[in-house]
mmCIF file of C-alpha atoms (C1' of nucleotides) in Angstrom:
data_model
loop_
_atom_site.group_PDB
_atom_site.id
_atom_site.type_symbol
_atom_site.label_atom_id
_atom_site.label_comp_id
_atom_site.label_asym_id
_atom_site.label_seq_id
_atom_site.Cartn_x
_atom_site.Cartn_y
_atom_site.Cartn_z
ATOM 1 C CA MET A 7 0.000 0.000 0.000
ATOM 2 C CA SER A 8 1.515 3.264 -1.112
ATOM 3 C CA THR A 9 1.238 6.570 0.680
ATOM 4 C CA LEU A 10 -1.783 8.772 0.208
ATOM 5 C CA PRO A 11 -0.194 11.342 -2.176
ATOM 6 C CA GLN A 12 1.290 8.472 -4.175
ATOM 7 C CA ARG A 13 -2.181 7.010 -4.513
ATOM 8 C CA VAL A 14 -3.534 10.382 -5.627
ATOM 9 C CA TYR A 15 -0.990 10.588 -8.425
ATOM 10 C CA GLN A 16 -2.314 7.361 -9.874
ATOM 11 C CA LEU A 17 -5.927 8.450 -9.623
ATOM 12 C CA VAL A 18 -5.387 11.852 -11.231
ATOM 13 C CA ALA A 19 -3.277 10.293 -13.954
ATOM 14 C CA GLN A 20 -6.185 7.990 -14.774
ATOM 15 C CA ILE A 21 -8.827 10.682 -15.104
ATOM 16 C CA PRO A 22 -10.119 10.361 -18.695
ATOM 17 C CA LYS A 23 -10.211 13.378 -20.977
ATOM 18 C CA GLY A 24 -13.452 15.283 -20.689
ATOM 19 C CA ASN A 25 -13.857 14.475 -16.998
ATOM 20 C CA VAL A 26 -12.823 16.303 -13.831
ATOM 21 C CA ALA A 27 -12.406 15.284 -10.202
ATOM 22 C CA THR A 28 -12.475 17.061 -6.853
ATOM 23 C CA TYR A 29 -9.909 17.000 -4.050
ATOM 24 C CA GLY A 30 -12.411 15.385 -1.723
ATOM 25 C CA GLN A 31 -13.210 12.715 -4.277
ATOM 26 C CA LEU A 32 -9.560 11.883 -4.761
ATOM 27 C CA ALA A 33 -9.010 11.857 -1.006
ATOM 28 C CA LEU A 34 -11.948 9.506 -0.599
ATOM 29 C CA LEU A 35 -10.689 7.167 -3.322
ATOM 30 C CA ALA A 36 -7.202 7.395 -1.858
ATOM 31 C CA GLY A 37 -8.487 6.151 1.461
ATOM 32 C CA SER A 38 -8.767 9.318 3.591
ATOM 33 C CA PRO A 39 -12.097 11.133 3.125
ATOM 34 C CA ARG A 40 -10.959 14.001 5.370
ATOM 35 C CA ALA A 41 -7.428 14.339 4.035
ATOM 36 C CA SER A 42 -8.463 16.477 1.090
ATOM 37 C CA ARG A 43 -5.695 18.896 2.081
ATOM 38 C CA ILE A 44 -3.115 16.232 1.475
ATOM 39 C CA VAL A 45 -4.456 15.810 -2.043
ATOM 40 C CA GLY A 46 -3.935 19.478 -2.773
ATOM 41 C CA ALA A 47 -0.454 19.469 -1.337
ATOM 42 C CA ALA A 48 0.261 16.246 -3.203
ATOM 43 C CA LEU A 49 -0.742 17.745 -6.534
ATOM 44 C CA TYR A 50 1.254 20.850 -5.727
ATOM 45 C CA ARG A 51 4.315 18.736 -5.040
ATOM 46 C CA ALA A 52 3.394 16.272 -7.787
ATOM 47 C CA PRO A 53 5.760 15.771 -10.746
ATOM 48 C CA THR A 54 5.077 17.293 -14.158
ATOM 49 C CA GLY A 55 2.798 15.408 -16.541
ATOM 50 C CA LEU A 56 0.001 15.163 -14.027
ATOM 51 C CA PRO A 57 -3.282 16.725 -15.262
ATOM 52 C CA CYS A 58 -3.766 18.617 -12.014
ATOM 53 C CA HIS A 59 -5.883 21.148 -13.918
ATOM 54 C CA ARG A 60 -8.659 18.532 -13.922
ATOM 55 C CA VAL A 61 -8.900 18.679 -10.148
ATOM 56 C CA LEU A 62 -11.326 21.283 -8.784
ATOM 57 C CA TYR A 63 -13.181 22.267 -5.622
ATOM 58 C CA ARG A 64 -16.277 20.425 -4.474
ATOM 59 C CA ASP A 65 -18.423 23.257 -5.877
ATOM 60 C CA GLY A 66 -16.736 23.189 -9.260
ATOM 61 C CA THR A 67 -14.719 26.310 -8.570
ATOM 62 C CA LEU A 68 -11.037 26.297 -9.420
ATOM 63 C CA CYS A 69 -8.682 25.537 -6.569
ATOM 64 C CA CYS A 70 -7.207 29.043 -6.213
ATOM 65 C CA ASP A 71 -6.164 31.878 -8.468
ATOM 66 C CA GLN A 72 -2.553 30.807 -8.283
ATOM 67 C CA ALA A 73 -2.870 27.091 -8.735
ATOM 68 C CA PHE A 74 -0.298 25.639 -11.112
ATOM 69 C CA GLY A 75 0.254 29.073 -12.711
ATOM 70 C CA GLY A 76 -3.041 30.899 -13.240
ATOM 71 C CA LYS A 77 -6.775 30.266 -13.207
ATOM 72 C CA GLU A 78 -7.123 31.542 -16.752
ATOM 73 C CA ILE A 79 -4.649 28.927 -17.908
ATOM 74 C CA GLN A 80 -6.647 26.274 -16.157
ATOM 75 C CA ARG A 81 -9.852 27.485 -17.782
ATOM 76 C CA GLN A 82 -8.247 27.272 -21.202
ATOM 77 C CA LEU A 83 -6.977 23.766 -20.521
ATOM 78 C CA LEU A 84 -10.358 22.560 -19.294
ATOM 79 C CA GLU A 85 -12.178 24.067 -22.261
ATOM 80 C CA ALA A 86 -9.655 22.392 -24.528
ATOM 81 C CA GLU A 87 -10.503 19.110 -22.839
ATOM 82 C CA GLY A 88 -14.183 19.651 -23.559
ATOM 83 C CA ILE A 89 -15.183 20.813 -20.075
ATOM 84 C CA PRO A 90 -18.132 23.274 -20.252
ATOM 85 C CA PHE A 91 -17.771 26.389 -18.110
ATOM 86 C CA LEU A 92 -20.662 28.173 -16.458
ATOM 87 C CA PRO A 93 -21.045 31.983 -16.620
ATOM 88 C CA ASP A 94 -20.199 32.015 -12.922
ATOM 89 C CA GLY A 95 -16.678 30.908 -13.772
ATOM 90 C CA ARG A 96 -17.329 27.435 -12.454
ATOM 91 C CA VAL A 97 -17.227 24.020 -14.106
ATOM 92 C CA ASP A 98 -20.354 21.946 -14.587
ATOM 93 C CA LEU A 99 -19.548 18.998 -12.366
ATOM 94 C CA LYS A 100 -22.861 17.400 -13.327
ATOM 95 C CA ARG A 101 -21.468 16.886 -16.816
ATOM 96 C CA CYS A 102 -17.811 16.208 -16.164
ATOM 97 C CA LEU A 103 -17.400 14.902 -12.632
ATOM 98 C CA TRP A 104 -15.355 11.705 -12.553
ATOM 99 C CA PRO A 105 -16.171 8.883 -12.296
ATOM 100 C CA GLY A 106 -18.967 9.798 -14.707
ATOM 101 C CA PRO A 107 -22.016 7.709 -15.784
ATOM 102 C CA LYS A 108 -19.988 6.399 -18.718
ATOM 103 C CA GLU A 109 -17.314 5.028 -16.410
ATOM 104 C CA GLN A 110 -19.736 3.797 -13.760
ATOM 105 C CA PRO A 111 -23.007 2.591 -15.373
ATOM 106 C "C1'" DC B 21 14.742 15.257 15.069
ATOM 107 C "C1'" DC B 22 10.617 18.140 16.066
ATOM 108 C "C1'" DG B 23 7.462 21.934 14.933
ATOM 109 C "C1'" DT B 24 4.831 24.295 11.640
ATOM 110 C "C1'" DT B 25 2.295 24.814 7.379
ATOM 111 C "C1'" DG B 26 -0.566 23.642 3.567
ATOM 112 C "C1'" DA B 27 -4.074 23.497 -4.374
ATOM 113 C "C1'" DC B 28 -9.512 21.278 1.245
ATOM 114 C "C1'" DC B 29 -13.874 19.649 3.085
ATOM 115 C "C1'" DC B 30 -17.364 19.150 6.511
ATOM 116 C "C1'" DT B 31 -19.860 20.163 11.020
ATOM 117 C "C1'" DT B 32 -21.528 23.469 14.211
ATOM 118 C "C1'" DC B 33 -22.646 28.296 16.176
ATOM 119 C "C1'" DA C 20 -27.864 32.204 5.504
ATOM 120 C "C1'" DG C 21 -23.209 33.436 6.725
ATOM 121 C "C1'" DA C 22 -19.076 32.724 9.482
ATOM 122 C "C1'" DA C 23 -15.722 29.946 12.209
ATOM 123 C "C1'" DG C 24 -13.203 25.904 13.553
ATOM 124 C "C1'" DG C 25 -11.556 21.231 13.371
ATOM 125 C "C1'" DG C 26 -9.228 17.157 11.153
ATOM 126 C "C1'" DC C 27 -6.366 14.612 8.132
ATOM 127 C "C1'" DC C 28 -1.074 13.303 6.351
ATOM 128 C "C1'" DA C 29 3.158 14.617 4.403
ATOM 129 C "C1'" DA C 30 6.953 17.788 3.262
ATOM 130 C "C1'" DC C 31 9.954 21.869 4.591
ATOM 131 C "C1'" DG C 32 13.006 24.609 7.897
#
DNA sequence: CCGTTGACCCTTC
DNA sequence: AGAAGGGCCAACG
């Protein structure tokens, strides 16, 4: 059994294109439902190549204005992935939250 | 080696 | 309905 952050790396790396996940969801899948903070720190300290831009808040809001380099960059990346954005500046988790209905029928 | 901090989320006042 | 605090685990100084 690997450490929690190590587990998170695997989960985030397996998020399919067009889907997004939340820190709490990853923490839950990693084995610590309350350790959502560790997930954030893990992604922050995570190696390059990890689609950390697919990880959002529980409400669909972006993590913070300075995450990975800029919220606008993250918005562009998500739109490029096919993630619809709401006029509020949030992501429609109902459409893109992972695991989605296609992955979990 | 020990103390503090941190891309969060949930419960209670 | 809005605000505040607690809890988790690992990495940095």
